[in-house]
Amino acid sequence: QLQLVESGGGLVQPGGSLRLSCAASGFSLDRYAIGWFRQAPGKEREGVSCISSSGSNTNYADSMKGRFTISRDNAKNTVYLQMNSLKPEDTAVYYCATSRYGCYAGRSIDSYYYGYWGQGTQVTVSS
């Protein structure tokens, strides 16, 4: 069974950190670029970050630059999103997804190009 499973979400105070994981089972992630997206209540889903299949290219939405870091360990079939200096506006369900179209700096992280999605993990930033 093919699965993408996000984990690592939770409740954190403003200024805190979380590390999200996106683990694949039933297939190998190393053929795919991986994107992280988020969706807050009442808002559209937005691209957060992406990483190319090799890990050589990364991209971030402007509001995440300098705070979030994406990485991958293909040996563990897992992609990570380290989130620092979290703000209440980062509260959302975070999803990872696969793409055959790559990840390129400066381009929008568009969900149109992502085909297989996990179920999401809730991140709540609140005091």
Short mmCIF file of N, CA, C and O in Angstrom, two decimals:
data_model
loop_
_atom_site.label_atom_id
_atom_site.label_comp_id
_atom_site.label_asym_id
_atom_site.label_seq_id
_atom_site.Cartn_x
_atom_site.Cartn_y
_atom_site.Cartn_z
N GLN A 1 0.85 -1.20 0.00
CA GLN A 1 0.00 0.00 0.00
C GLN A 1 0.89 1.24 0.00
O GLN A 1 1.81 1.35 0.78
N LEU A 2 0.58 2.16 -0.91
CA LEU A 2 1.36 3.38 -1.01
C LEU A 2 0.85 4.39 0.00
O LEU A 2 -0.35 4.67 0.05
N GLN A 3 1.77 4.93 0.78
CA GLN A 3 1.36 5.91 1.79
C GLN A 3 2.39 6.99 1.95
O GLN A 3 3.60 6.73 1.89
N LEU A 4 1.90 8.20 2.17
CA LEU A 4 2.71 9.31 2.65
C LEU A 4 2.14 9.69 4.00
O LEU A 4 0.93 9.95 4.10
N VAL A 5 2.97 9.73 4.99
CA VAL A 5 2.48 10.01 6.33
C VAL A 5 3.26 11.17 6.93
O VAL A 5 4.48 11.09 7.10
N GLU A 6 2.53 12.23 7.27
CA GLU A 6 3.15 13.36 7.96
C GLU A 6 3.05 13.15 9.47
O GLU A 6 2.08 12.57 9.96
N SER A 7 4.04 13.64 10.16
CA SER A 7 4.04 13.58 11.62
C SER A 7 4.85 14.75 12.17
O SER A 7 5.55 15.43 11.42
N GLY A 8 4.75 14.94 13.47
CA GLY A 8 5.55 15.97 14.13
C GLY A 8 4.80 17.23 14.47
O GLY A 8 5.35 18.14 15.08
N GLY A 9 3.54 17.31 14.06
CA GLY A 9 2.75 18.48 14.41
C GLY A 9 2.40 18.50 15.88
O GLY A 9 2.65 17.55 16.62
N GLY A 10 1.82 19.60 16.30
CA GLY A 10 1.41 19.73 17.69
C GLY A 10 1.16 21.17 18.06
O GLY A 10 1.07 22.04 17.20
N LEU A 11 1.07 21.38 19.36
CA LEU A 11 0.85 22.72 19.91
C LEU A 11 2.19 23.28 20.38
O LEU A 11 2.92 22.62 21.13
N VAL A 12 2.48 24.49 19.94
CA VAL A 12 3.75 25.13 20.32
C VAL A 12 3.48 26.60 20.58
O VAL A 12 2.58 27.20 19.97
N GLN A 13 4.26 27.18 21.47
CA GLN A 13 4.11 28.61 21.76
C GLN A 13 4.76 29.45 20.67
O GLN A 13 5.69 28.99 19.99
N PRO A 14 4.30 30.67 20.50
CA PRO A 14 4.95 31.57 19.54
C PRO A 14 6.44 31.67 19.82
O PRO A 14 6.85 31.77 20.98
N GLY A 15 7.22 31.63 18.76
CA GLY A 15 8.66 31.64 18.89
C GLY A 15 9.27 30.26 18.99
O GLY A 15 10.51 30.13 18.93
N GLY A 16 8.44 29.25 19.15
CA GLY A 16 8.93 27.89 19.30
C GLY A 16 9.25 27.23 17.97
O GLY A 16 9.17 27.85 16.90
N SER A 17 9.61 25.95 18.06
CA SER A 17 10.02 25.19 16.89
C SER A 17 9.32 23.84 16.84
O SER A 17 8.96 23.28 17.88
N LEU A 18 9.17 23.35 15.64
CA LEU A 18 8.69 22.00 15.39
C LEU A 18 9.43 21.45 14.18
O LEU A 18 9.82 22.21 13.29
N ARG A 19 9.58 20.14 14.15
CA ARG A 19 10.10 19.49 12.95
C ARG A 19 9.06 18.50 12.45
O ARG A 19 8.73 17.54 13.15
N LEU A 20 8.60 18.75 11.25
CA LEU A 20 7.65 17.84 10.61
C LEU A 20 8.40 16.81 9.78
O LEU A 20 9.46 17.11 9.21
N SER A 21 7.84 15.61 9.73
CA SER A 21 8.39 14.55 8.90
C SER A 21 7.35 14.08 7.90
O SER A 21 6.15 14.09 8.19
N CYS A 22 7.82 13.69 6.76
CA CYS A 22 6.98 13.13 5.71
C CYS A 22 7.63 11.82 5.30
O CYS A 22 8.68 11.83 4.65
N ALA A 23 7.02 10.73 5.70
CA ALA A 23 7.60 9.41 5.46
C ALA A 23 6.77 8.65 4.44
O ALA A 23 5.54 8.68 4.49
N ALA A 24 7.45 7.98 3.54
CA ALA A 24 6.77 7.20 2.51
C ALA A 24 6.90 5.72 2.81
O ALA A 24 7.92 5.26 3.32
N SER A 25 5.85 5.01 2.47
CA SER A 25 5.91 3.55 2.54
C SER A 25 5.28 3.00 1.27
O SER A 25 4.35 3.59 0.71
N GLY A 26 5.84 1.90 0.79
CA GLY A 26 5.31 1.28 -0.42
C GLY A 26 5.90 1.83 -1.70
O GLY A 26 5.62 1.31 -2.78
N PHE A 27 6.68 2.90 -1.62
CA PHE A 27 7.37 3.43 -2.79
C PHE A 27 8.55 4.26 -2.32
O PHE A 27 8.66 4.63 -1.15
N SER A 28 9.43 4.56 -3.26
CA SER A 28 10.63 5.30 -2.92
C SER A 28 10.45 6.78 -3.24
O SER A 28 10.07 7.16 -4.34
N LEU A 29 10.77 7.61 -2.25
CA LEU A 29 10.64 9.05 -2.44
C LEU A 29 11.73 9.63 -3.32
O LEU A 29 11.58 10.76 -3.80
N ASP A 30 12.81 8.92 -3.53
CA ASP A 30 13.96 9.54 -4.19
C ASP A 30 13.74 9.82 -5.67
O ASP A 30 14.59 10.44 -6.31
N ARG A 31 12.61 9.40 -6.21
CA ARG A 31 12.28 9.74 -7.60
C ARG A 31 11.53 11.06 -7.70
O ARG A 31 11.29 11.56 -8.80
N TYR A 32 11.13 11.61 -6.57
CA TYR A 32 10.19 12.73 -6.57
C TYR A 32 10.75 13.97 -5.88
O TYR A 32 11.46 13.86 -4.87
N ALA A 33 10.36 15.11 -6.41
CA ALA A 33 10.44 16.31 -5.60
C ALA A 33 9.31 16.23 -4.57
O ALA A 33 8.26 15.60 -4.83
N ILE A 34 9.52 16.82 -3.43
CA ILE A 34 8.51 16.83 -2.38
C ILE A 34 8.19 18.26 -2.00
O ILE A 34 9.09 19.10 -1.85
N GLY A 35 6.92 18.52 -1.86
CA GLY A 35 6.48 19.83 -1.42
C GLY A 35 5.75 19.76 -0.11
O GLY A 35 5.13 18.74 0.22
N TRP A 36 5.87 20.83 0.65
CA TRP A 36 5.06 21.00 1.85
C TRP A 36 4.05 22.11 1.57
O TRP A 36 4.41 23.18 1.04
N PHE A 37 2.83 21.86 1.98
CA PHE A 37 1.74 22.82 1.83
C PHE A 37 1.04 22.96 3.18
O PHE A 37 1.20 22.12 4.06
N ARG A 38 0.26 24.00 3.31
CA ARG A 38 -0.53 24.14 4.52
C ARG A 38 -1.88 24.77 4.19
O ARG A 38 -2.02 25.48 3.18
N GLN A 39 -2.82 24.48 5.04
CA GLN A 39 -4.15 25.06 4.88
C GLN A 39 -4.71 25.40 6.25
O GLN A 39 -4.87 24.52 7.10
N ALA A 40 -4.98 26.68 6.42
CA ALA A 40 -5.60 27.16 7.65
C ALA A 40 -7.12 27.21 7.46
O ALA A 40 -7.60 27.31 6.33
N PRO A 41 -7.87 27.15 8.55
CA PRO A 41 -9.33 27.21 8.44
C PRO A 41 -9.80 28.44 7.68
O PRO A 41 -9.36 29.57 7.96
N GLY A 42 -10.64 28.22 6.69
CA GLY A 42 -11.20 29.33 5.93
C GLY A 42 -10.27 29.93 4.90
O GLY A 42 -10.62 30.93 4.27
N LYS A 43 -9.10 29.32 4.74
CA LYS A 43 -8.13 29.86 3.78
C LYS A 43 -7.79 28.82 2.73
O LYS A 43 -7.97 27.62 2.93
N GLU A 44 -7.26 29.28 1.63
CA GLU A 44 -6.84 28.38 0.58
C GLU A 44 -5.53 27.70 0.96
O GLU A 44 -4.73 28.24 1.74
N ARG A 45 -5.32 26.53 0.40
CA ARG A 45 -4.06 25.84 0.60
C ARG A 45 -2.93 26.65 -0.03
O ARG A 45 -3.09 27.20 -1.13
N GLU A 46 -1.80 26.72 0.65
CA GLU A 46 -0.67 27.49 0.11
C GLU A 46 0.60 26.65 0.16
O GLU A 46 0.79 25.82 1.05
N GLY A 47 1.46 26.89 -0.80
CA GLY A 47 2.75 26.22 -0.83
C GLY A 47 3.68 26.80 0.21
O GLY A 47 3.74 28.02 0.38
N VAL A 48 4.39 25.93 0.90
CA VAL A 48 5.31 26.34 1.95
C VAL A 48 6.75 26.21 1.49
O VAL A 48 7.53 27.16 1.57
N SER A 49 7.09 25.04 0.98
CA SER A 49 8.47 24.77 0.61
C SER A 49 8.50 23.54 -0.29
O SER A 49 7.56 22.75 -0.31
N CYS A 50 9.60 23.39 -1.03
CA CYS A 50 9.78 22.17 -1.80
C CYS A 50 11.26 21.83 -1.87
O CYS A 50 12.12 22.69 -1.60
N ILE A 51 11.52 20.59 -2.24
CA ILE A 51 12.89 20.12 -2.36
C ILE A 51 12.95 19.16 -3.54
O ILE A 51 12.03 18.35 -3.75
N SER A 52 14.01 19.25 -4.32
CA SER A 52 14.16 18.38 -5.47
C SER A 52 14.46 16.95 -5.03
O SER A 52 14.77 16.69 -3.86
N SER A 53 14.39 16.03 -5.98
CA SER A 53 14.57 14.62 -5.65
C SER A 53 15.94 14.33 -5.04
O SER A 53 16.06 13.50 -4.14
N SER A 54 16.95 15.04 -5.50
CA SER A 54 18.30 14.83 -4.97
C SER A 54 18.58 15.65 -3.72
O SER A 54 19.56 15.40 -3.01
N GLY A 55 17.74 16.65 -3.49
CA GLY A 55 17.97 17.57 -2.38
C GLY A 55 18.81 18.77 -2.75
O GLY A 55 19.06 19.64 -1.92
N SER A 56 19.22 18.86 -4.01
CA SER A 56 20.12 19.94 -4.41
C SER A 56 19.40 21.28 -4.58
O SER A 56 20.02 22.34 -4.49
N ASN A 57 18.10 21.23 -4.87
CA ASN A 57 17.32 22.45 -5.02
C ASN A 57 16.25 22.54 -3.95
O ASN A 57 15.56 21.55 -3.68
N THR A 58 16.10 23.72 -3.39
CA THR A 58 15.02 23.97 -2.44
C THR A 58 14.36 25.30 -2.78
O THR A 58 14.95 26.16 -3.46
N ASN A 59 13.18 25.47 -2.28
CA ASN A 59 12.43 26.70 -2.52
C ASN A 59 11.51 26.94 -1.34
O ASN A 59 11.03 25.98 -0.70
N TYR A 60 11.28 28.21 -1.03
CA TYR A 60 10.43 28.57 0.10
C TYR A 60 9.49 29.71 -0.29
O TYR A 60 9.88 30.62 -1.04
N ALA A 61 8.31 29.67 0.27
CA ALA A 61 7.44 30.83 0.16
C ALA A 61 8.08 31.98 0.94
O ALA A 61 8.81 31.75 1.92
N ASP A 62 7.82 33.19 0.51
CA ASP A 62 8.50 34.35 1.09
C ASP A 62 8.35 34.44 2.61
O ASP A 62 9.31 34.78 3.31
N SER A 63 7.17 34.14 3.10
CA SER A 63 6.92 34.31 4.53
C SER A 63 7.63 33.25 5.38
O SER A 63 7.69 33.38 6.61
N MET A 64 8.17 32.23 4.75
CA MET A 64 8.85 31.15 5.47
C MET A 64 10.38 31.25 5.37
O MET A 64 11.09 30.58 6.12
N LYS A 65 10.85 32.07 4.46
CA LYS A 65 12.30 32.16 4.26
C LYS A 65 12.99 32.62 5.55
O LYS A 65 12.55 33.57 6.19
N GLY A 66 14.04 31.93 5.89
CA GLY A 66 14.79 32.27 7.09
C GLY A 66 14.24 31.64 8.35
O GLY A 66 14.91 31.64 9.39
N ARG A 67 13.04 31.09 8.29
CA ARG A 67 12.44 30.45 9.46
C ARG A 67 12.30 28.94 9.28
O ARG A 67 12.44 28.18 10.23
N PHE A 68 12.00 28.52 8.04
CA PHE A 68 11.76 27.10 7.76
C PHE A 68 12.93 26.55 6.95
O PHE A 68 13.50 27.25 6.10
N THR A 69 13.24 25.29 7.18
CA THR A 69 14.28 24.60 6.42
C THR A 69 13.77 23.23 6.01
O THR A 69 13.35 22.44 6.87
N ILE A 70 13.82 22.96 4.71
CA ILE A 70 13.41 21.65 4.21
C ILE A 70 14.66 20.82 3.95
O ILE A 70 15.70 21.34 3.53
N SER A 71 14.55 19.52 4.21
CA SER A 71 15.66 18.62 3.96
C SER A 71 15.10 17.23 3.68
O SER A 71 13.91 16.99 3.90
N ARG A 72 15.96 16.36 3.22
CA ARG A 72 15.49 15.01 2.96
C ARG A 72 16.60 14.01 3.25
O ARG A 72 17.80 14.33 3.12
N ASP A 73 16.18 12.83 3.62
CA ASP A 73 17.08 11.70 3.82
C ASP A 73 16.52 10.57 2.99
O ASP A 73 15.62 9.85 3.44
N ASN A 74 17.03 10.42 1.80
CA ASN A 74 16.47 9.40 0.91
C ASN A 74 16.73 7.99 1.43
O ASN A 74 15.96 7.07 1.13
N ALA A 75 17.76 7.81 2.20
CA ALA A 75 18.02 6.49 2.78
C ALA A 75 16.92 6.10 3.76
O ALA A 75 16.60 4.92 3.93
N LYS A 76 16.34 7.12 4.40
CA LYS A 76 15.24 6.88 5.35
C LYS A 76 13.88 7.09 4.70
O LYS A 76 12.85 6.98 5.36
N ASN A 77 13.91 7.45 3.40
CA ASN A 77 12.66 7.66 2.67
C ASN A 77 11.77 8.71 3.35
O ASN A 77 10.55 8.57 3.42
N THR A 78 12.42 9.77 3.80
CA THR A 78 11.73 10.77 4.60
C THR A 78 12.20 12.18 4.23
O THR A 78 13.39 12.39 3.93
N VAL A 79 11.25 13.10 4.25
CA VAL A 79 11.54 14.52 4.05
C VAL A 79 11.12 15.25 5.32
O VAL A 79 10.13 14.89 5.96
N TYR A 80 11.89 16.27 5.66
CA TYR A 80 11.66 17.00 6.90
C TYR A 80 11.38 18.47 6.62
O TYR A 80 11.85 19.03 5.62
N LEU A 81 10.65 19.08 7.52
CA LEU A 81 10.46 20.53 7.50
C LEU A 81 10.72 21.04 8.91
O LEU A 81 9.92 20.81 9.81
N GLN A 82 11.85 21.69 9.08
CA GLN A 82 12.19 22.30 10.36
C GLN A 82 11.60 23.70 10.39
O GLN A 82 11.89 24.52 9.52
N MET A 83 10.77 23.94 11.38
CA MET A 83 10.07 25.22 11.47
C MET A 83 10.49 25.92 12.77
O MET A 83 10.26 25.39 13.86
N ASN A 84 11.12 27.06 12.63
CA ASN A 84 11.58 27.85 13.77
C ASN A 84 10.85 29.18 13.82
O ASN A 84 10.21 29.59 12.85
N SER A 85 10.95 29.85 14.95
CA SER A 85 10.33 31.17 15.12
C SER A 85 8.87 31.16 14.68
O SER A 85 8.41 32.04 13.95
N LEU A 86 8.16 30.17 15.15
CA LEU A 86 6.77 29.99 14.72
C LEU A 86 5.89 31.13 15.22
O LEU A 86 6.09 31.67 16.31
N LYS A 87 4.92 31.47 14.38
CA LYS A 87 3.99 32.55 14.65
C LYS A 87 2.57 31.99 14.67
O LYS A 87 2.29 30.96 14.04
N PRO A 88 1.66 32.68 15.34
CA PRO A 88 0.25 32.19 15.33
C PRO A 88 -0.30 32.01 13.92
O PRO A 88 -1.09 31.10 13.68
N GLU A 89 0.15 32.84 12.99
CA GLU A 89 -0.35 32.71 11.62
C GLU A 89 0.20 31.48 10.88
O GLU A 89 -0.21 31.21 9.76
N ASP A 90 1.12 30.76 11.50
CA ASP A 90 1.58 29.49 10.94
C ASP A 90 0.64 28.34 11.28
O ASP A 90 0.84 27.22 10.80
N THR A 91 -0.35 28.60 12.10
CA THR A 91 -1.30 27.57 12.47
C THR A 91 -2.05 27.08 11.24
O THR A 91 -2.64 27.87 10.50
N ALA A 92 -2.00 25.77 11.02
CA ALA A 92 -2.63 25.18 9.84
C ALA A 92 -2.43 23.67 9.89
O ALA A 92 -1.67 23.16 10.72
N VAL A 93 -3.09 23.00 8.98
CA VAL A 93 -2.77 21.59 8.70
C VAL A 93 -1.70 21.60 7.62
O VAL A 93 -1.85 22.27 6.59
N TYR A 94 -0.64 20.88 7.89
CA TYR A 94 0.49 20.82 6.96
C TYR A 94 0.48 19.47 6.23
O TYR A 94 0.34 18.41 6.86
N TYR A 95 0.65 19.54 4.92
CA TYR A 95 0.62 18.37 4.07
C TYR A 95 1.93 18.27 3.29
O TYR A 95 2.50 19.29 2.88
N CYS A 96 2.35 17.04 3.02
CA CYS A 96 3.44 16.84 2.06
C CYS A 96 2.85 16.14 0.83
O CYS A 96 1.81 15.48 0.91
N ALA A 97 3.54 16.32 -0.29
CA ALA A 97 3.05 15.76 -1.54
C ALA A 97 4.22 15.52 -2.48
O ALA A 97 5.27 16.17 -2.37
N THR A 98 4.02 14.62 -3.43
CA THR A 98 5.07 14.28 -4.39
C THR A 98 4.86 15.00 -5.71
O THR A 98 3.74 15.28 -6.12
N SER A 99 5.96 15.23 -6.40
CA SER A 99 5.90 15.84 -7.72
C SER A 99 6.97 15.27 -8.62
O SER A 99 8.11 15.07 -8.19
N ARG A 100 6.60 15.04 -9.90
CA ARG A 100 7.58 14.64 -10.90
C ARG A 100 8.16 15.84 -11.64
O ARG A 100 8.96 15.67 -12.56
N TYR A 101 7.74 17.03 -11.27
CA TYR A 101 8.11 18.23 -12.03
C TYR A 101 9.27 19.00 -11.42
O TYR A 101 9.64 20.06 -11.92
N GLY A 102 9.80 18.50 -10.35
CA GLY A 102 10.98 19.14 -9.79
C GLY A 102 10.63 20.29 -8.85
O GLY A 102 9.47 20.61 -8.61
N CYS A 103 11.68 20.89 -8.30
CA CYS A 103 11.56 22.03 -7.39
C CYS A 103 12.63 23.03 -7.79
O CYS A 103 13.81 22.67 -7.89
N TYR A 104 12.23 24.27 -8.01
CA TYR A 104 13.16 25.27 -8.52
C TYR A 104 13.00 26.56 -7.74
O TYR A 104 11.88 27.06 -7.56
N ALA A 105 14.09 27.11 -7.31
CA ALA A 105 14.08 28.37 -6.59
C ALA A 105 13.47 29.46 -7.45
O ALA A 105 13.72 29.53 -8.65
N GLY A 106 12.66 30.29 -6.82
CA GLY A 106 12.07 31.41 -7.52
C GLY A 106 10.74 31.13 -8.18
O GLY A 106 10.06 32.05 -8.62
N ARG A 107 10.37 29.86 -8.26
CA ARG A 107 9.08 29.52 -8.86
C ARG A 107 8.04 29.33 -7.76
O ARG A 107 8.37 28.95 -6.64
N SER A 108 6.80 29.56 -8.10
CA SER A 108 5.75 29.35 -7.12
C SER A 108 5.62 27.86 -6.83
O SER A 108 5.86 27.02 -7.69
N ILE A 109 5.26 27.54 -5.60
CA ILE A 109 5.07 26.15 -5.19
C ILE A 109 3.59 25.85 -5.38
O ILE A 109 2.76 26.14 -4.51
N ASP A 110 3.29 25.31 -6.54
CA ASP A 110 1.91 25.19 -7.01
C ASP A 110 1.41 23.77 -6.83
O ASP A 110 1.99 22.84 -7.39
N SER A 111 0.32 23.63 -6.11
CA SER A 111 -0.21 22.29 -5.83
C SER A 111 -0.63 21.55 -7.09
O SER A 111 -0.76 20.32 -7.08
N TYR A 112 -0.83 22.28 -8.18
CA TYR A 112 -1.22 21.66 -9.45
C TYR A 112 -0.21 20.60 -9.87
O TYR A 112 -0.58 19.61 -10.51
N TYR A 113 1.04 20.79 -9.53
CA TYR A 113 2.10 19.90 -9.99
C TYR A 113 2.40 18.77 -9.01
O TYR A 113 3.35 18.02 -9.20
N TYR A 114 1.57 18.63 -7.99
CA TYR A 114 1.80 17.62 -6.97
C TYR A 114 0.68 16.60 -7.01
O TYR A 114 -0.50 16.96 -7.00
N GLY A 115 1.08 15.32 -7.05
CA GLY A 115 0.07 14.31 -7.36
C GLY A 115 -0.37 13.43 -6.22
O GLY A 115 -1.50 12.96 -6.19
N TYR A 116 0.53 13.15 -5.30
CA TYR A 116 0.19 12.22 -4.24
C TYR A 116 0.39 12.91 -2.91
O TYR A 116 1.46 13.45 -2.65
N TRP A 117 -0.65 12.87 -2.07
CA TRP A 117 -0.69 13.67 -0.85
C TRP A 117 -0.82 12.81 0.39
O TRP A 117 -1.47 11.76 0.37
N GLY A 118 -0.24 13.30 1.46
CA GLY A 118 -0.47 12.68 2.76
C GLY A 118 -1.75 13.21 3.38
O GLY A 118 -2.46 14.04 2.79
N GLN A 119 -2.03 12.76 4.59
CA GLN A 119 -3.29 13.11 5.25
C GLN A 119 -3.19 14.39 6.07
O GLN A 119 -4.20 14.93 6.51
N GLY A 120 -1.97 14.85 6.29
CA GLY A 120 -1.77 16.11 7.00
C GLY A 120 -1.49 15.94 8.47
O GLY A 120 -1.84 14.93 9.09
N THR A 121 -0.84 16.96 9.03
CA THR A 121 -0.58 17.01 10.47
C THR A 121 -0.88 18.43 10.95
O THR A 121 -0.50 19.40 10.29
N GLN A 122 -1.55 18.52 12.08
CA GLN A 122 -1.98 19.82 12.59
C GLN A 122 -0.84 20.50 13.33
O GLN A 122 -0.19 19.90 14.20
N VAL A 123 -0.63 21.76 13.00
CA VAL A 123 0.31 22.62 13.73
C VAL A 123 -0.48 23.78 14.31
O VAL A 123 -1.17 24.49 13.58
N THR A 124 -0.39 23.96 15.61
CA THR A 124 -1.08 25.05 16.28
C THR A 124 -0.06 25.87 17.06
O THR A 124 0.67 25.32 17.90
N VAL A 125 0.00 27.15 16.74
CA VAL A 125 0.92 28.05 17.42
C VAL A 125 0.09 29.01 18.27
O VAL A 125 -0.63 29.85 17.75
N SER A 126 0.20 28.84 19.56
CA SER A 126 -0.64 29.61 20.46
C SER A 126 -0.02 29.65 21.84
O SER A 126 0.63 28.69 22.28
N SER A 127 -0.22 30.76 22.53
CA SER A 127 0.23 30.87 23.91
C SER A 127 -0.88 30.45 24.89
O SER A 127 -0.67 30.45 26.10
#
